[in-house]
Tab-separated table of C-alpha atoms in Angstrom:
chain	number	residue	atom	x	y	z
A	1	MET	CA	-14.769	44.833	-23.583
A	2	ASP	CA	-15.381	43.637	-27.115
A	3	TYR	CA	-12.534	42.641	-29.412
A	4	SER	CA	-12.396	43.888	-33.000
A	5	HIS	CA	-10.219	41.022	-34.218
A	6	GLY	CA	-12.942	38.484	-34.999
A	7	ARG	CA	-15.696	39.926	-32.775
A	8	LEU	CA	-17.954	37.337	-31.209
A	9	ALA	CA	-21.006	38.266	-33.270
A	10	THR	CA	-19.018	37.460	-36.397
A	11	ILE	CA	-17.063	34.562	-34.940
A	12	LEU	CA	-19.967	32.247	-34.172
A	13	VAL	CA	-22.274	33.203	-37.050
A	14	ALA	CA	-19.716	33.066	-39.858
A	15	ALA	CA	-18.567	29.859	-41.462
A	16	SER	CA	-15.449	29.665	-39.344
A	17	ILE	CA	-14.153	30.685	-35.954
A	18	MET	CA	-11.032	32.694	-35.344
A	19	VAL	CA	-8.635	30.596	-33.290
A	20	VAL	CA	-6.129	32.207	-30.970
A	21	GLY	CA	-3.027	30.303	-29.946
A	22	CYS	CA	-2.552	29.384	-26.327
A	23	THR	CA	0.480	29.216	-24.132
A	24	SER	CA	1.184	27.210	-21.037
A	25	SER	CA	-0.627	28.386	-17.930
A	26	PRO	CA	0.144	28.380	-14.229
A	27	PRO	CA	-1.889	26.372	-11.708
A	28	ASP	CA	-5.484	27.536	-11.248
A	29	SER	CA	-5.107	28.602	-7.633
A	30	PRO	CA	-3.700	32.157	-7.477
A	31	PRO	CA	-1.229	33.045	-4.742
A	32	ALA	CA	-2.423	34.727	-1.589
A	33	PRO	CA	-2.674	38.540	-1.801
A	34	SER	CA	0.350	40.518	-0.677
A	35	PRO	CA	0.249	42.035	2.803
A	36	ALA	CA	-0.935	45.597	3.348
A	37	VAL	CA	2.589	46.646	4.211
A	38	ASN	CA	5.970	45.454	2.937
A	39	GLN	CA	7.841	46.478	6.062
A	40	ALA	CA	7.111	48.457	9.194
A	41	GLY	CA	4.940	51.361	8.178
A	42	ALA	CA	5.491	51.051	4.397
A	43	GLY	CA	2.433	50.357	2.259
A	44	ALA	CA	2.916	47.434	-0.134
A	45	ASP	CA	3.812	48.298	-3.725
A	46	GLY	CA	1.186	45.949	-5.129
A	47	ALA	CA	-2.283	44.598	-4.435
A	48	GLY	CA	-1.160	40.991	-4.879
A	49	ASP	CA	-2.845	40.180	-8.180
A	50	PRO	CA	-1.434	36.856	-9.441
A	51	TYR	CA	-0.921	38.225	-12.962
A	52	TYR	CA	0.001	41.854	-12.222
A	53	PRO	CA	1.533	41.764	-8.720
A	54	THR	CA	2.699	45.402	-8.723
A	55	ASP	CA	-0.670	46.797	-9.862
A	56	GLY	CA	-2.396	48.668	-7.079
A	57	ASN	CA	-0.936	49.129	-3.621
A	58	GLY	CA	-1.426	48.018	-0.031
A	59	GLY	CA	-2.147	49.807	3.224
A	60	TYR	CA	-5.200	51.820	2.246
A	61	ASP	CA	-8.564	51.792	0.456
A	62	VAL	CA	-9.468	54.695	-1.814
A	63	THR	CA	-12.921	56.198	-1.315
A	64	ASP	CA	-12.791	59.024	-3.883
A	65	TYR	CA	-10.769	60.461	-6.769
A	66	ASN	CA	-11.057	64.190	-7.443
A	67	VAL	CA	-9.205	64.692	-10.737
A	68	SER	CA	-8.576	68.118	-12.240
A	69	VAL	CA	-6.770	68.410	-15.575
A	70	SER	CA	-5.993	71.123	-18.088
A	71	TYR	CA	-5.187	69.871	-21.593
A	72	ASP	CA	-4.062	71.762	-24.679
A	73	PRO	CA	-4.605	69.591	-27.786
A	74	ALA	CA	-2.279	71.737	-29.889
A	75	ALA	CA	0.629	71.257	-27.502
A	76	GLY	CA	-0.375	67.781	-26.337
A	77	THR	CA	0.472	68.643	-22.719
A	78	LEU	CA	-1.544	68.020	-19.579
A	79	ASP	CA	-1.437	69.755	-16.195
A	80	GLY	CA	-2.980	67.635	-13.458
A	81	ASP	CA	-4.073	68.164	-9.882
A	82	THR	CA	-5.573	65.050	-8.293
A	83	THR	CA	-6.715	64.484	-4.713
A	84	VAL	CA	-7.043	60.882	-3.581
A	85	THR	CA	-9.166	60.350	-0.454
A	86	ALA	CA	-8.531	57.038	1.292
A	87	ASN	CA	-8.848	55.092	4.535
A	88	ALA	CA	-5.660	53.633	5.993
A	89	THR	CA	-5.884	49.878	6.604
A	90	ALA	CA	-2.488	49.864	8.346
A	91	ASP	CA	-0.216	52.323	10.127
A	92	LEU	CA	1.565	54.122	7.284
A	93	ASN	CA	4.888	55.917	7.371
A	94	ARG	CA	4.788	55.855	3.580
A	95	PHE	CA	2.553	54.549	0.797
A	96	ASN	CA	2.468	54.266	-2.988
A	97	LEU	CA	0.248	55.521	-5.777
A	98	ASP	CA	0.473	54.341	-9.387
A	99	LEU	CA	1.264	56.933	-12.078
A	100	VAL	CA	2.986	56.511	-15.447
A	101	GLY	CA	5.187	59.394	-16.592
A	102	PHE	CA	4.752	63.116	-15.780
A	103	ASP	CA	6.885	65.510	-13.790
A	104	ILE	CA	5.677	65.786	-10.200
A	105	GLY	CA	5.402	69.339	-8.902
A	106	ASN	CA	4.539	68.629	-5.298
A	107	VAL	CA	2.615	66.246	-3.072
A	108	ASP	CA	0.572	67.083	0.027
A	109	VAL	CA	-0.886	64.669	2.553
A	110	ASN	CA	-3.637	66.156	4.707
A	111	ASP	CA	-2.661	69.660	3.463
A	112	LYS	CA	0.975	69.276	4.576
A	113	PRO	CA	3.934	68.905	2.180
A	114	ALA	CA	5.108	65.330	1.740
A	115	GLN	CA	8.292	63.862	0.352
A	116	PHE	CA	8.092	61.663	-2.745
A	117	THR	CA	10.234	59.512	-5.021
A	118	ARG	CA	9.645	57.541	-8.227
A	119	GLU	CA	10.372	53.827	-8.417
A	120	GLY	CA	10.044	51.573	-11.457
A	121	ASP	CA	7.792	52.590	-14.311
A	122	HIS	CA	4.696	53.519	-12.291
A	123	GLU	CA	5.324	53.740	-8.539
A	124	LEU	CA	5.002	57.131	-6.821
A	125	VAL	CA	6.269	56.594	-3.272
A	126	ILE	CA	4.941	59.168	-0.798
A	127	THR	CA	6.266	59.859	2.687
A	128	PRO	CA	3.890	62.111	4.660
A	129	SER	CA	5.246	64.575	7.188
A	130	GLU	CA	3.306	62.716	9.872
A	131	PRO	CA	2.475	58.977	9.840
A	132	VAL	CA	-1.100	58.042	8.994
A	133	ALA	CA	-2.714	55.897	11.666
A	134	LYS	CA	-4.602	52.731	10.839
A	135	GLY	CA	-8.312	53.516	10.477
A	136	ALA	CA	-7.744	57.190	9.685
A	137	SER	CA	-9.066	58.911	6.585
A	138	PHE	CA	-6.472	60.910	4.680
A	139	LYS	CA	-6.110	62.989	1.508
A	140	ALA	CA	-3.124	62.818	-0.836
A	141	ARG	CA	-2.914	65.661	-3.364
A	142	VAL	CA	-0.556	65.296	-6.339
A	143	ARG	CA	0.231	68.082	-8.821
A	144	TYR	CA	1.906	66.966	-12.045
A	145	LYS	CA	2.409	67.901	-15.697
A	146	GLY	CA	3.763	66.504	-18.922
A	147	THR	CA	2.799	64.687	-22.102
A	148	PRO	CA	0.471	61.749	-21.440
A	149	ALA	CA	1.509	58.420	-22.941
A	150	ALA	CA	0.068	55.185	-24.249
A	151	LYS	CA	1.547	51.712	-24.067
A	152	GLU	CA	1.246	48.756	-26.403
A	153	ASP	CA	-0.531	45.779	-24.870
A	154	GLY	CA	0.098	42.445	-26.513
A	155	GLN	CA	-3.538	41.378	-26.412
A	156	LEU	CA	-5.506	44.487	-27.287
A	157	GLY	CA	-3.190	47.074	-28.804
A	158	LYS	CA	-2.674	50.468	-27.196
A	159	ASN	CA	-3.774	51.191	-23.639
A	160	GLY	CA	-3.817	54.640	-22.079
A	161	TRP	CA	-3.894	58.192	-23.457
A	162	GLN	CA	-4.382	58.219	-27.217
A	163	LYS	CA	-4.599	61.005	-29.780
A	164	SER	CA	-7.680	61.116	-31.993
A	165	ARG	CA	-7.667	61.906	-35.701
A	166	SER	CA	-9.398	65.236	-35.012
A	167	GLY	CA	-6.493	66.336	-32.836
A	168	GLY	CA	-8.241	65.590	-29.548
A	169	ALA	CA	-7.549	62.708	-27.183
A	170	PHE	CA	-9.231	59.879	-25.325
A	171	VAL	CA	-8.366	57.300	-22.671
A	172	ALA	CA	-9.202	53.606	-22.957
A	173	GLY	CA	-7.534	50.383	-21.961
A	174	GLU	CA	-7.754	47.171	-19.961
A	175	PRO	CA	-6.148	46.243	-17.639
A	176	HIS	CA	-4.326	49.606	-17.582
A	177	SER	CA	-5.522	53.078	-18.528
A	178	ALA	CA	-6.176	55.314	-15.509
A	179	THR	CA	-2.568	55.771	-14.450
A	180	PHE	CA	-1.666	57.283	-17.809
A	181	TRP	CA	-3.477	60.446	-16.724
A	182	PHE	CA	-4.008	60.492	-12.938
A	183	PRO	CA	-2.431	58.881	-9.842
A	184	ALA	CA	-4.467	55.968	-8.518
A	185	ASN	CA	-4.535	52.697	-6.649
A	186	ASP	CA	-4.716	50.869	-9.942
A	187	HIS	CA	-6.411	47.558	-9.263
A	188	PRO	CA	-10.090	46.604	-9.769
A	189	ARG	CA	-10.325	45.498	-6.138
A	190	ASP	CA	-10.186	49.134	-4.929
A	191	LYS	CA	-13.318	50.839	-6.260
A	192	ALA	CA	-14.058	54.494	-5.512
A	193	THR	CA	-16.225	57.418	-6.555
A	194	PHE	CA	-14.822	59.727	-9.220
A	195	ARG	CA	-15.029	63.433	-10.037
A	196	LEU	CA	-13.460	65.090	-13.070
A	197	THR	CA	-12.895	68.789	-13.716
A	198	ALA	CA	-11.366	69.224	-17.182
A	199	ARG	CA	-10.248	72.525	-18.735
A	200	VAL	CA	-9.750	72.728	-22.522
A	201	PRO	CA	-9.483	75.573	-25.079
A	202	ASP	CA	-12.797	76.976	-26.296
A	203	GLY	CA	-14.136	74.938	-29.198
A	204	TRP	CA	-13.128	71.650	-27.620
A	205	SER	CA	-15.359	69.693	-25.242
A	206	VAL	CA	-15.070	66.854	-22.737
A	207	ILE	CA	-17.007	63.653	-22.046
A	208	SER	CA	-16.430	61.370	-19.059
A	209	ASN	CA	-18.178	59.098	-16.574
A	210	GLY	CA	-21.130	60.011	-14.436
A	211	ARG	CA	-23.455	62.956	-14.125
A	212	GLU	CA	-22.853	66.071	-16.205
A	213	GLU	CA	-22.588	69.318	-14.255
A	214	PRO	CA	-22.672	72.838	-15.760
A	215	SER	CA	-19.610	73.974	-17.684
A	216	THR	CA	-18.054	77.442	-17.438
A	217	SER	CA	-15.870	79.550	-19.773
A	218	ALA	CA	-13.236	82.182	-19.092
A	219	GLU	CA	-10.252	83.648	-20.938
A	220	GLY	CA	-10.496	81.339	-23.920
A	221	TRP	CA	-10.877	78.102	-21.946
A	222	THR	CA	-13.948	76.014	-21.037
A	223	THR	CA	-14.156	73.866	-17.918
A	224	PHE	CA	-16.287	70.712	-17.975
A	225	ARG	CA	-17.364	68.790	-14.868
A	226	TRP	CA	-18.453	65.162	-14.473
A	227	VAL	CA	-19.339	63.305	-11.267
A	228	GLU	CA	-19.587	59.497	-10.930
A	229	GLU	CA	-21.326	58.710	-7.653
A	230	THR	CA	-21.288	54.926	-8.113
A	231	ARG	CA	-17.958	53.425	-7.125
A	232	LEU	CA	-15.916	52.202	-10.060
A	233	ALA	CA	-12.673	50.407	-10.833
A	234	THR	CA	-9.903	52.640	-12.137
A	235	TYR	CA	-9.752	51.054	-15.611
A	236	LEU	CA	-13.427	51.977	-16.075
A	237	THR	CA	-12.725	55.723	-15.847
A	238	THR	CA	-12.288	57.745	-19.010
A	239	ILE	CA	-11.902	61.175	-20.524
A	240	GLY	CA	-12.618	62.144	-24.122
A	241	ILE	CA	-11.520	65.497	-25.538
A	242	ASP	CA	-12.900	66.333	-28.963
A	243	LYS	CA	-15.381	68.516	-30.831
A	244	TRP	CA	-18.217	66.300	-29.720
A	245	THR	CA	-21.810	66.295	-30.849
A	246	TYR	CA	-23.863	65.575	-27.730
A	247	GLU	CA	-27.277	63.977	-27.437
A	248	ARG	CA	-29.081	64.146	-24.093
A	249	SER	CA	-32.239	62.352	-23.001
A	250	THR	CA	-33.597	60.267	-20.139
A	251	LEU	CA	-34.628	56.644	-19.811
A	252	PRO	CA	-38.249	55.910	-18.847
A	253	ASP	CA	-37.220	55.667	-15.183
A	254	GLY	CA	-35.561	59.094	-15.273
A	255	ILE	CA	-31.906	57.987	-15.565
A	256	PRO	CA	-30.028	60.644	-17.569
A	257	VAL	CA	-28.509	59.603	-20.897
A	258	VAL	CA	-25.599	61.522	-22.418
A	259	THR	CA	-23.999	60.295	-25.627
A	260	ALA	CA	-21.112	61.961	-27.475
A	261	TYR	CA	-20.197	61.495	-31.141
A	262	ALA	CA	-16.785	62.406	-32.519
A	263	PRO	CA	-16.681	64.251	-35.860
A	264	GLY	CA	-17.382	61.770	-38.631
A	265	VAL	CA	-19.463	59.210	-36.714
A	266	GLU	CA	-22.767	61.021	-36.420
A	267	ASN	CA	-24.211	58.071	-38.401
A	268	LYS	CA	-24.017	56.064	-35.172
A	269	LYS	CA	-26.979	57.967	-33.764
A	270	GLN	CA	-29.366	55.438	-35.271
A	271	LEU	CA	-27.524	52.661	-33.470
A	272	GLU	CA	-27.468	54.463	-30.113
A	273	ALA	CA	-31.203	55.185	-30.484
A	274	ARG	CA	-31.747	51.533	-29.542
A	275	LEU	CA	-30.057	51.971	-26.151
A	276	PRO	CA	-33.360	52.201	-24.190
A	277	GLU	CA	-34.524	48.974	-25.860
A	278	ILE	CA	-31.206	47.288	-25.092
A	279	LEU	CA	-31.209	48.323	-21.426
A	280	THR	CA	-34.846	47.266	-21.024
A	281	PHE	CA	-33.992	43.852	-22.434
A	282	LEU	CA	-30.850	43.424	-20.328
A	283	SER	CA	-32.746	44.499	-17.200
A	284	SER	CA	-35.338	41.806	-17.903
A	285	LYS	CA	-32.515	39.236	-17.834
A	286	PHE	CA	-30.126	40.618	-15.194
A	287	GLY	CA	-32.268	42.751	-12.896
A	288	PRO	CA	-32.485	46.547	-12.507
A	289	TYR	CA	-29.900	48.648	-14.344
A	290	PRO	CA	-27.146	49.123	-11.731
A	291	GLN	CA	-25.780	52.511	-12.840
A	292	LYS	CA	-27.044	56.054	-12.228
A	293	VAL	CA	-26.325	57.253	-15.788
A	294	ALA	CA	-26.261	55.817	-19.302
A	295	GLY	CA	-25.031	56.726	-22.761
A	296	GLY	CA	-21.991	56.161	-24.935
A	297	ILE	CA	-18.832	57.667	-26.407
A	298	TYR	CA	-18.513	57.046	-30.153
A	299	LEU	CA	-14.970	57.443	-31.453
A	300	ASN	CA	-13.944	57.887	-35.063
A	301	GLU	CA	-11.017	55.536	-34.404
A	302	ASP	CA	-10.272	51.978	-35.508
A	303	ILE	CA	-8.856	50.905	-32.167
A	304	GLY	CA	-8.785	47.176	-31.451
A	305	PHE	CA	-11.577	47.134	-28.869
A	306	SER	CA	-14.633	48.828	-27.446
A	307	LEU	CA	-14.687	49.187	-23.675
A	308	GLU	CA	-17.325	49.188	-20.939
A	309	THR	CA	-16.259	52.461	-19.288
A	310	GLN	CA	-18.761	52.768	-16.484
A	311	GLY	CA	-22.169	54.148	-17.364
A	312	ARG	CA	-20.894	55.380	-20.730
A	313	PRO	CA	-19.034	52.817	-22.870
A	314	ILE	CA	-16.392	53.825	-25.409
A	315	TYR	CA	-17.047	52.514	-28.906
A	316	ALA	CA	-14.548	52.027	-31.722
A	317	LYS	CA	-15.498	53.074	-35.247
A	318	TRP	CA	-16.387	49.480	-36.194
A	319	THR	CA	-19.027	49.173	-33.420
A	320	ASN	CA	-22.260	47.409	-34.336
A	321	LEU	CA	-25.450	46.501	-32.485
A	322	GLU	CA	-23.945	43.391	-30.892
A	323	THR	CA	-21.108	45.512	-29.490
A	324	VAL	CA	-23.552	47.916	-27.836
A	325	VAL	CA	-25.378	44.958	-26.279
A	326	HIS	CA	-22.066	43.517	-25.094
A	327	GLU	CA	-20.710	46.689	-23.489
A	328	ASN	CA	-23.973	47.486	-21.749
A	329	ALA	CA	-24.199	43.940	-20.374
A	330	HIS	CA	-20.881	44.782	-18.718
A	331	GLN	CA	-22.658	47.433	-16.643
A	332	TRP	CA	-23.825	44.450	-14.582
A	333	PHE	CA	-20.989	42.001	-15.247
A	334	GLY	CA	-17.691	43.791	-14.797
A	335	ASP	CA	-18.718	47.286	-13.738
A	336	SER	CA	-21.174	46.659	-10.907
A	337	VAL	CA	-19.816	43.199	-10.059
A	338	THR	CA	-16.082	43.656	-10.575
A	339	VAL	CA	-13.387	41.002	-10.701
A	340	ASP	CA	-11.313	40.315	-7.603
A	341	THR	CA	-8.247	39.510	-9.725
A	342	TRP	CA	-7.562	39.503	-13.460
A	343	ALA	CA	-7.703	35.702	-13.442
A	344	ASP	CA	-11.484	36.107	-12.890
A	345	ILE	CA	-12.065	37.847	-16.242
A	346	CYS	CA	-14.598	35.258	-17.449
A	347	LEU	CA	-17.008	36.805	-14.937
A	348	ASN	CA	-16.914	39.892	-17.179
A	349	GLU	CA	-16.453	38.666	-20.718
A	350	CYS	CA	-18.189	35.292	-20.748
A	351	PHE	CA	-21.396	36.897	-19.468
A	352	ALA	CA	-21.228	39.956	-21.733
A	353	SER	CA	-20.565	37.730	-24.738
A	354	TYR	CA	-23.464	35.446	-23.830
A	355	ALA	CA	-25.706	38.502	-23.566
A	356	GLN	CA	-25.286	38.813	-27.333
A	357	TRP	CA	-26.645	35.284	-27.709
A	358	LEU	CA	-29.563	36.082	-25.410
A	359	TRP	CA	-30.330	39.134	-27.551
A	360	ALA	CA	-30.204	37.055	-30.751
A	361	GLU	CA	-32.487	34.461	-29.168
A	362	ALA	CA	-35.073	37.039	-28.110
A	363	LYS	CA	-34.911	39.518	-30.989
A	364	ASP	CA	-33.929	37.332	-33.953
A	365	ARG	CA	-35.548	34.081	-32.759
A	366	GLN	CA	-32.259	32.226	-33.103
A	367	ASN	CA	-32.166	28.625	-31.960
A	368	LEU	CA	-29.215	28.747	-29.582
A	369	ASP	CA	-28.895	24.972	-29.277
A	370	GLN	CA	-28.467	24.776	-33.037
A	371	ARG	CA	-26.043	27.698	-33.009
A	372	TYR	CA	-24.044	26.000	-30.262
A	373	ARG	CA	-23.849	22.640	-32.043
A	374	SER	CA	-22.766	24.297	-35.288
A	375	ALA	CA	-20.059	26.231	-33.495
A	376	VAL	CA	-18.783	23.134	-31.672
A	377	ASP	CA	-18.709	21.163	-34.941
A	378	ARG	CA	-16.490	23.822	-36.512
A	379	VAL	CA	-13.899	23.759	-33.739
A	380	LYS	CA	-14.143	20.208	-32.441
A	381	GLY	CA	-10.724	19.162	-33.669
A	382	ARG	CA	-8.908	22.442	-33.048
A	383	ASP	CA	-6.725	22.002	-29.994
A	384	THR	CA	-5.680	25.649	-30.072
A	385	PHE	CA	-9.325	26.675	-29.539
A	386	TRP	CA	-9.908	24.395	-26.553
A	387	GLY	CA	-6.442	25.116	-25.149
A	388	ASN	CA	-7.477	28.588	-23.975
A	389	LYS	CA	-8.399	28.187	-20.325
A	390	LEU	CA	-11.238	30.335	-18.995
A	391	TYR	CA	-9.773	30.396	-15.488
A	392	GLY	CA	-6.094	30.060	-14.664
A	393	MET	CA	-5.223	31.165	-18.197
A	394	GLY	CA	-1.998	32.917	-17.201
A	395	LYS	CA	-0.806	36.505	-17.512
A	396	GLY	CA	-1.182	37.844	-21.030
A	397	ASN	CA	-3.822	35.263	-21.954
A	398	GLU	CA	-6.803	36.769	-20.149
A	399	PHE	CA	-8.746	37.642	-23.303
A	400	HIS	CA	-7.817	34.683	-25.507
A	401	GLY	CA	-10.748	32.359	-24.804
A	402	VAL	CA	-13.497	34.359	-23.171
A	403	TYR	CA	-15.207	35.633	-26.326
A	404	ASP	CA	-15.557	32.328	-28.169
A	405	LYS	CA	-14.950	29.335	-25.899
A	406	GLY	CA	-16.470	31.363	-23.054
A	407	VAL	CA	-19.816	31.862	-24.747
A	408	LEU	CA	-20.051	28.144	-25.514
A	409	ALA	CA	-19.290	27.393	-21.874
A	410	MET	CA	-22.093	29.673	-20.720
A	411	HIS	CA	-24.627	27.986	-22.991
A	412	ALA	CA	-23.468	24.560	-21.838
A	413	LEU	CA	-23.852	25.726	-18.227
A	414	ARG	CA	-27.395	26.862	-19.005
A	415	ARG	CA	-28.287	23.418	-20.320
A	416	GLN	CA	-26.433	21.651	-17.511
A	417	ILE	CA	-28.317	23.350	-14.667
A	418	GLY	CA	-31.617	23.991	-16.434
A	419	GLU	CA	-33.536	27.088	-17.437
A	420	ASP	CA	-34.968	28.010	-14.035
A	421	ALA	CA	-31.634	27.778	-12.219
A	422	PHE	CA	-29.778	29.610	-14.999
A	423	ASN	CA	-32.285	32.484	-14.992
A	424	ARG	CA	-31.890	32.728	-11.228
A	425	VAL	CA	-28.115	32.963	-11.623
A	426	LEU	CA	-28.423	35.750	-14.204
A	427	LYS	CA	-30.357	37.911	-11.737
A	428	GLU	CA	-29.213	36.791	-8.317
A	429	TRP	CA	-25.460	36.890	-8.969
A	430	PRO	CA	-25.340	40.622	-9.905
A	431	ALA	CA	-27.745	41.398	-7.070
A	432	ALA	CA	-25.646	39.530	-4.490
A	433	TYR	CA	-22.384	41.288	-5.459
A	434	LYS	CA	-23.696	44.669	-6.610
A	435	ASP	CA	-21.084	47.438	-6.244
A	436	ALA	CA	-18.567	44.873	-5.003
A	437	ASN	CA	-15.863	42.475	-6.154
A	438	ALA	CA	-16.162	38.756	-6.702
A	439	SER	CA	-13.962	35.830	-7.718
A	440	TRP	CA	-14.497	32.923	-10.076
A	441	ARG	CA	-14.368	30.499	-7.150
A	442	GLN	CA	-17.210	32.389	-5.482
A	443	PHE	CA	-19.200	32.143	-8.709
A	444	GLU	CA	-18.700	28.382	-8.922
A	445	ASP	CA	-19.961	27.958	-5.352
A	446	PHE	CA	-22.876	30.347	-5.987
A	447	VAL	CA	-24.111	28.463	-9.062
A	448	GLN	CA	-23.700	25.080	-7.433
A	449	ARG	CA	-25.912	26.141	-4.499
A	450	ILE	CA	-28.654	27.386	-6.822
A	451	ALA	CA	-28.455	24.364	-9.119
A	452	GLY	CA	-28.365	21.814	-6.316
A	453	GLN	CA	-25.877	19.805	-8.368
A	454	ASP	CA	-22.277	18.727	-7.965
A	455	LEU	CA	-20.779	20.768	-10.820
A	456	ARG	CA	-17.114	20.139	-10.131
A	457	GLY	CA	-16.719	17.890	-13.165
A	458	PHE	CA	-18.436	20.418	-15.400
A	459	TYR	CA	-16.303	23.296	-14.110
A	460	ASP	CA	-13.111	21.317	-14.547
A	461	ALA	CA	-14.049	20.350	-18.098
A	462	TRP	CA	-15.050	23.818	-19.295
A	463	PHE	CA	-13.251	26.418	-17.200
A	464	HIS	CA	-10.102	24.809	-15.782
A	465	SER	CA	-9.109	22.485	-18.622
A	466	ASP	CA	-7.183	23.077	-21.847
A	467	LYS	CA	-8.857	20.127	-23.607
A	468	ILE	CA	-12.232	19.670	-25.297
A	469	PRO	CA	-14.828	18.619	-22.669
A	470	ALA	CA	-16.022	15.032	-22.582
A	471	ASP	CA	-19.365	14.503	-24.318
A	472	GLN	CA	-21.313	14.420	-21.040
A	473	TYR	CA	-20.272	18.057	-20.465
A	474	LEU	CA	-20.084	19.101	-24.112
A	475	TYR	CA	-23.699	18.094	-24.768
A	476	PRO	CA	-25.662	18.422	-21.518
A	477	GLY	CA	-29.455	18.649	-21.342
A	478	THR	CA	-31.177	19.565	-24.615
A	479	LEU	CA	-27.816	19.679	-26.395
A	480	ARG	CA	-27.746	15.891	-26.520
A	481	GLY	CA	-28.435	14.964	-30.124
């Protein structure tokens, strides 16, 4: 994700740095995950994230989402029919899915009618006609309809289903977006494959994640189909309904590229034309491109962020070259290697933000040591800048430090461990955790093994502290003046 409010490319090149206030944070060590079940046979109503404890659910792992929707832009209503395929990790008399809003028509589990209730603002509690045994694969089919919603998020603005100025709609948001349009186990820890079948009136079209399959038309409606074969976190799914202009091509290695432009942003084609160059550069730093597709979704909307929706990022109207670099760096850091909890967000944003510096170093011949020192000089006395922790930041503060303090921390880490070790980390970390989840603690251990150094003091100073690091950590290696 890239923030519009003082984007990193502007923040550290301009004469000043945007400073975001901090609030008090909890201890660094998150609580243990919740159990798979809350009581005998009842799947837990949360995945145990320290910041969003009711996000996701326990008792099962999703393997696939098969989402079918019909949307009428004129009426603003959606009919949905989603099948969730999962493996039970406990004996289940009942289990939960996450879904915001909608009227539920019926629910089937393994093709048999199931009972259901709604609890809270997003829990769909399902009781199958027969218990699901631990280790068994099962299918839960939910049919629903209504007007999709969005929700204000204090950090980033709206999350969820949003109307576009053309009359269409799109979905974007972090940490929440998927459950505003389909039922899911809504936590990054449970990654699954994804298939979308979307029916819209003729004249409208649909863009989503994954491989494009042939569309069909009948009785004034067109059905579009998209298949994402690489497992993804739920917040990385998307749908865009508009009168898109599509561009299709392939990368040199044959990976298909599909990019969609909303009416009014066709001028972004020149920017997207650099995608092969960007992916070639990022692959040289991070290893082979980890997705099976590429491209982008260019909105004509001034939303507060662009987002790394898997294989096909969503871009706000203000998107520039640095944003495209940032969101595609996320295809390694965030999409392929996904956070274990939301406290680990620096694994996504600190790396993607530093990718912009790597690009500037290679393409614009920027002296990053000089850029770093200038940035530190501008914020040296600003306690509110250093007060944003990069780990253990607390709920609601996940994005406050990772774009500015985070990029400085990554450059300091590079100088602390040396060029050879840092380059190994850039490639070996995404290779070691490809298509998996990882935590910040695992990253600290991983880097320390490669560096052959005791980095506990450095980590404490940069990632766990809310104070400016001591000079030995603020100016390591070639940063010493």
